[in-house]
Short mmCIF file of C-alpha atoms in Angstrom, two decimals:
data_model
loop_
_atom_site.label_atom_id
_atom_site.label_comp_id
_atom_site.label_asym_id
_atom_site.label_seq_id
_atom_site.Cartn_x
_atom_site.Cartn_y
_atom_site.Cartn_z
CA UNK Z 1 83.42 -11.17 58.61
CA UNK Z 2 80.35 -12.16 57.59
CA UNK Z 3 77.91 -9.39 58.83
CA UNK Z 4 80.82 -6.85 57.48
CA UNK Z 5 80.46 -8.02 54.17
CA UNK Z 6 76.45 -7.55 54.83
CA UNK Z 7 77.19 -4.19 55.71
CA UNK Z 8 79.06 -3.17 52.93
CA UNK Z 9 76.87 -4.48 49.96
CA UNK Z 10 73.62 -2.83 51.77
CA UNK Z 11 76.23 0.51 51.43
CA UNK Z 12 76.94 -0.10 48.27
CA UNK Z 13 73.76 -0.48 47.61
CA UNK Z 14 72.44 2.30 49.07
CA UNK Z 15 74.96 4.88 48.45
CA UNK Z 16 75.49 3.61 44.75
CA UNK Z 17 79.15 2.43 45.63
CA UNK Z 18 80.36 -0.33 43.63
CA UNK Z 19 83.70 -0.03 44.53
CA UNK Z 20 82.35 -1.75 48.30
CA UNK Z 21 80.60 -4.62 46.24
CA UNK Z 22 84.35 -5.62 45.41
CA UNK Z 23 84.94 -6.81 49.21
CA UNK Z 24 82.52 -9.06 49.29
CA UNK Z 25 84.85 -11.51 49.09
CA UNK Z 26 85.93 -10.53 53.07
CA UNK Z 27 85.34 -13.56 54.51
CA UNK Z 28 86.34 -16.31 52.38
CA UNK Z 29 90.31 -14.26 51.99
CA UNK Z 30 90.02 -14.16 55.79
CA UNK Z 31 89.76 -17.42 56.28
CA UNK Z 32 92.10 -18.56 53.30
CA UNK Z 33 94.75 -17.07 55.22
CA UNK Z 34 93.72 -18.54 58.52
CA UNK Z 35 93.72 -22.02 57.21
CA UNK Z 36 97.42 -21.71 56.65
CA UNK Z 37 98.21 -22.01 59.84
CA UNK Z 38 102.15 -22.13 59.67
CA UNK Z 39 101.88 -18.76 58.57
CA UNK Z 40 100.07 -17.37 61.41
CA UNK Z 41 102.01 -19.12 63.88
CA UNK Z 42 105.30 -17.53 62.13
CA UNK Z 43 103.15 -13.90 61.86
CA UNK Z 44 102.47 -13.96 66.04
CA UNK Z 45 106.25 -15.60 66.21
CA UNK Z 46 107.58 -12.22 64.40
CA UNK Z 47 105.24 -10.31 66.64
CA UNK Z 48 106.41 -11.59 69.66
CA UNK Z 49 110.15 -11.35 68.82
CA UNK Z 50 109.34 -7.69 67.99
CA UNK Z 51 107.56 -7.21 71.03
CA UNK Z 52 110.53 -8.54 72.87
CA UNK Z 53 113.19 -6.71 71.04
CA UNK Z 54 111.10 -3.29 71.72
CA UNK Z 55 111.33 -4.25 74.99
CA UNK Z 56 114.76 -5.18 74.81
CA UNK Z 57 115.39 -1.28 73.84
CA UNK Z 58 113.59 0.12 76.50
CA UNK Z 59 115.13 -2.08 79.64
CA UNK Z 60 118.32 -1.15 77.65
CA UNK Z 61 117.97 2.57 77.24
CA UNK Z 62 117.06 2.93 80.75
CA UNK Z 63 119.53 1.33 82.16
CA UNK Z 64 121.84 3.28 79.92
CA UNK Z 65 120.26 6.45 82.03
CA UNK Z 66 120.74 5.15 85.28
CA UNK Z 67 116.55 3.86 85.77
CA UNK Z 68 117.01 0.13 87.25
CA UNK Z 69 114.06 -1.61 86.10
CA UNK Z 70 113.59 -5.09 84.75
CA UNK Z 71 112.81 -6.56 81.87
CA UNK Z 72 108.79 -7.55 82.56
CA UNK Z 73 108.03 -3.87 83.59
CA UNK Z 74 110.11 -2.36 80.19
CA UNK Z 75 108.01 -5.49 78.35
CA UNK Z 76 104.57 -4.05 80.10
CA UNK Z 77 105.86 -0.32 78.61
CA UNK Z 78 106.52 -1.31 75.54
CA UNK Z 79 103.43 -3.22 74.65
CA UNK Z 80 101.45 -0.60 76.50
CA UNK Z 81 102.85 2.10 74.48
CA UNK Z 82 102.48 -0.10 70.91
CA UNK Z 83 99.00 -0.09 72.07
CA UNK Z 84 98.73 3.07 72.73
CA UNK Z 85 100.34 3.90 69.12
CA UNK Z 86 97.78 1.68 67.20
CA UNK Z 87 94.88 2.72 69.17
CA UNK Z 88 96.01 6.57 67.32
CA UNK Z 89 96.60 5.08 63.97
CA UNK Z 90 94.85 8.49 62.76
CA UNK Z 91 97.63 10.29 63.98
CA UNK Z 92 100.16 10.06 61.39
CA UNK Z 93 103.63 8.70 62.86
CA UNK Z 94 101.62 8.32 66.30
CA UNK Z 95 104.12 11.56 67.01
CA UNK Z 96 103.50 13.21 70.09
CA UNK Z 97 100.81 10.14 71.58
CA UNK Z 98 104.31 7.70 71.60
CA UNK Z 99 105.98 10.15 73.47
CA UNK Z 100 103.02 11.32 75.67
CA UNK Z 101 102.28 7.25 76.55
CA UNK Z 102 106.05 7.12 77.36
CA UNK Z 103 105.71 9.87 79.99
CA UNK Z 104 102.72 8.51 81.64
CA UNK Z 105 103.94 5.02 80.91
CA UNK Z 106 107.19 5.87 83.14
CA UNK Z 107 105.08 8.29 85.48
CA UNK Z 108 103.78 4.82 86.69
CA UNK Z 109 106.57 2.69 87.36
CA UNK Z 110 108.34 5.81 89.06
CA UNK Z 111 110.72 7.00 86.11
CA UNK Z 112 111.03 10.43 86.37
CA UNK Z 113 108.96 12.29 82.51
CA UNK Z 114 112.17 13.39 80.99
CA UNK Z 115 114.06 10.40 81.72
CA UNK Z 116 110.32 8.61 79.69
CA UNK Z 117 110.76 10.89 77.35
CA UNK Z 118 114.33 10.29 76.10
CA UNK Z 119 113.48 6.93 75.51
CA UNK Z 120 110.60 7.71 73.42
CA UNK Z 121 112.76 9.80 71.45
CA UNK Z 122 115.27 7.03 71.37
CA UNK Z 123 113.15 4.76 69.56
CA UNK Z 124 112.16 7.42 67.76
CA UNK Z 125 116.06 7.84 66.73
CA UNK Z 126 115.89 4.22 65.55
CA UNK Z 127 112.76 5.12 63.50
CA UNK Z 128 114.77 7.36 61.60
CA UNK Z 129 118.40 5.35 61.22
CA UNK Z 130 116.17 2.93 59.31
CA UNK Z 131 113.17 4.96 57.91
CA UNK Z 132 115.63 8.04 55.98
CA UNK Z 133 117.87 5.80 54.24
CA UNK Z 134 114.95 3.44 53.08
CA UNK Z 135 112.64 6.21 52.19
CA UNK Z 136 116.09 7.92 50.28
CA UNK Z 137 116.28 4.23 48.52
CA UNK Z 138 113.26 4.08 47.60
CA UNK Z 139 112.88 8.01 46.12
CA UNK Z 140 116.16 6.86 43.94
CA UNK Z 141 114.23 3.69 42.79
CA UNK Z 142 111.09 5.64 41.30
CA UNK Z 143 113.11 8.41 40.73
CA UNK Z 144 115.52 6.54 37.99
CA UNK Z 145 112.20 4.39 36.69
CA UNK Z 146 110.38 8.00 36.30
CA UNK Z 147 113.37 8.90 34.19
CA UNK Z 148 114.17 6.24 32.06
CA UNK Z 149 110.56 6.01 30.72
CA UNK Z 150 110.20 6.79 27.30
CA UNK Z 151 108.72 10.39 26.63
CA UNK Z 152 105.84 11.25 24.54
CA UNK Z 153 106.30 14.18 22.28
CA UNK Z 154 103.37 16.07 21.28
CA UNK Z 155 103.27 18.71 19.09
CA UNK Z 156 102.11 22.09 19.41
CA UNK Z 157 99.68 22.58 16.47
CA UNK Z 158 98.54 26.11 17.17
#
């Protein structure tokens, strides 16, 4: 992290950015959360268990539709496709690059592309059961602590 932070006070610098100075500081929070390492042994624990549970869905899903596959080649399309979805963080909701990585994903281990493409869309169904309602929750929270604020009144001196 070192030569980062380097690279972002000489931008700072030279583009008159201060707000960059402020991560100078890179490294040393890096490595304060490194030293706890019971965290980042629970952090790749989660990560694993996630992996494994998205993998989990797919060896599931297909086997709902009839594909007989096992579990390390779902595992191998799920991480694949993850990857694939992180690499195109710029596209927002990865949508259309999951479901295009599902299609070539399956094209490879013989699943026919509609049959990759419903379970894209399946996960993508599970995306949704939790993402509305949470999004829906969390509208209502602002929403009520927008409208319980106190109001200003100004007057109109004209």
């Amino acid at each position: 992290f070192r030569p980062m932070e380097n690279l972002l006070d000489r931008m700072a610098d030279f583009f008159d950015w201060p707000v960059l100075g402020s991560l100078a500081t890179l490294h040393d929070s890096a490595m304060n959360i490194y030293r706890d390492r019971g965290a980042v042994v629970g952090a790749m624990f989660w990560h694993m268990a996630s992996w494994f549970l998205g993998a989990g869905e797919v060896w599931l899903t297909l086997r709902v539709l009839g594909v007989d596959i096992g579990f390390a080649e779902a595992l191998v399309i799920e991480s694949l496709g993850q990857a694939l979805r992180t690499a195109a963080f710029l596209v927002p909701g990865a949508y259309g690059v999951q479901e295009g990585a599902y299609m070539v994903l399956g094209m490879h281990f013989g699943i026919a592309g509609e049959i990759a493409l419903s379970v894209s869309l399946v996960k993508r169904v599970r995306e949704l059961a939790f993402g509305v309602p949470a999004m829906l929750a969390w509208q209502l929270i602002e929403g009520r602590r927008i409208f319980s604020a106190p109001r200003k009144v100004t007057e109109d001196r004209g």
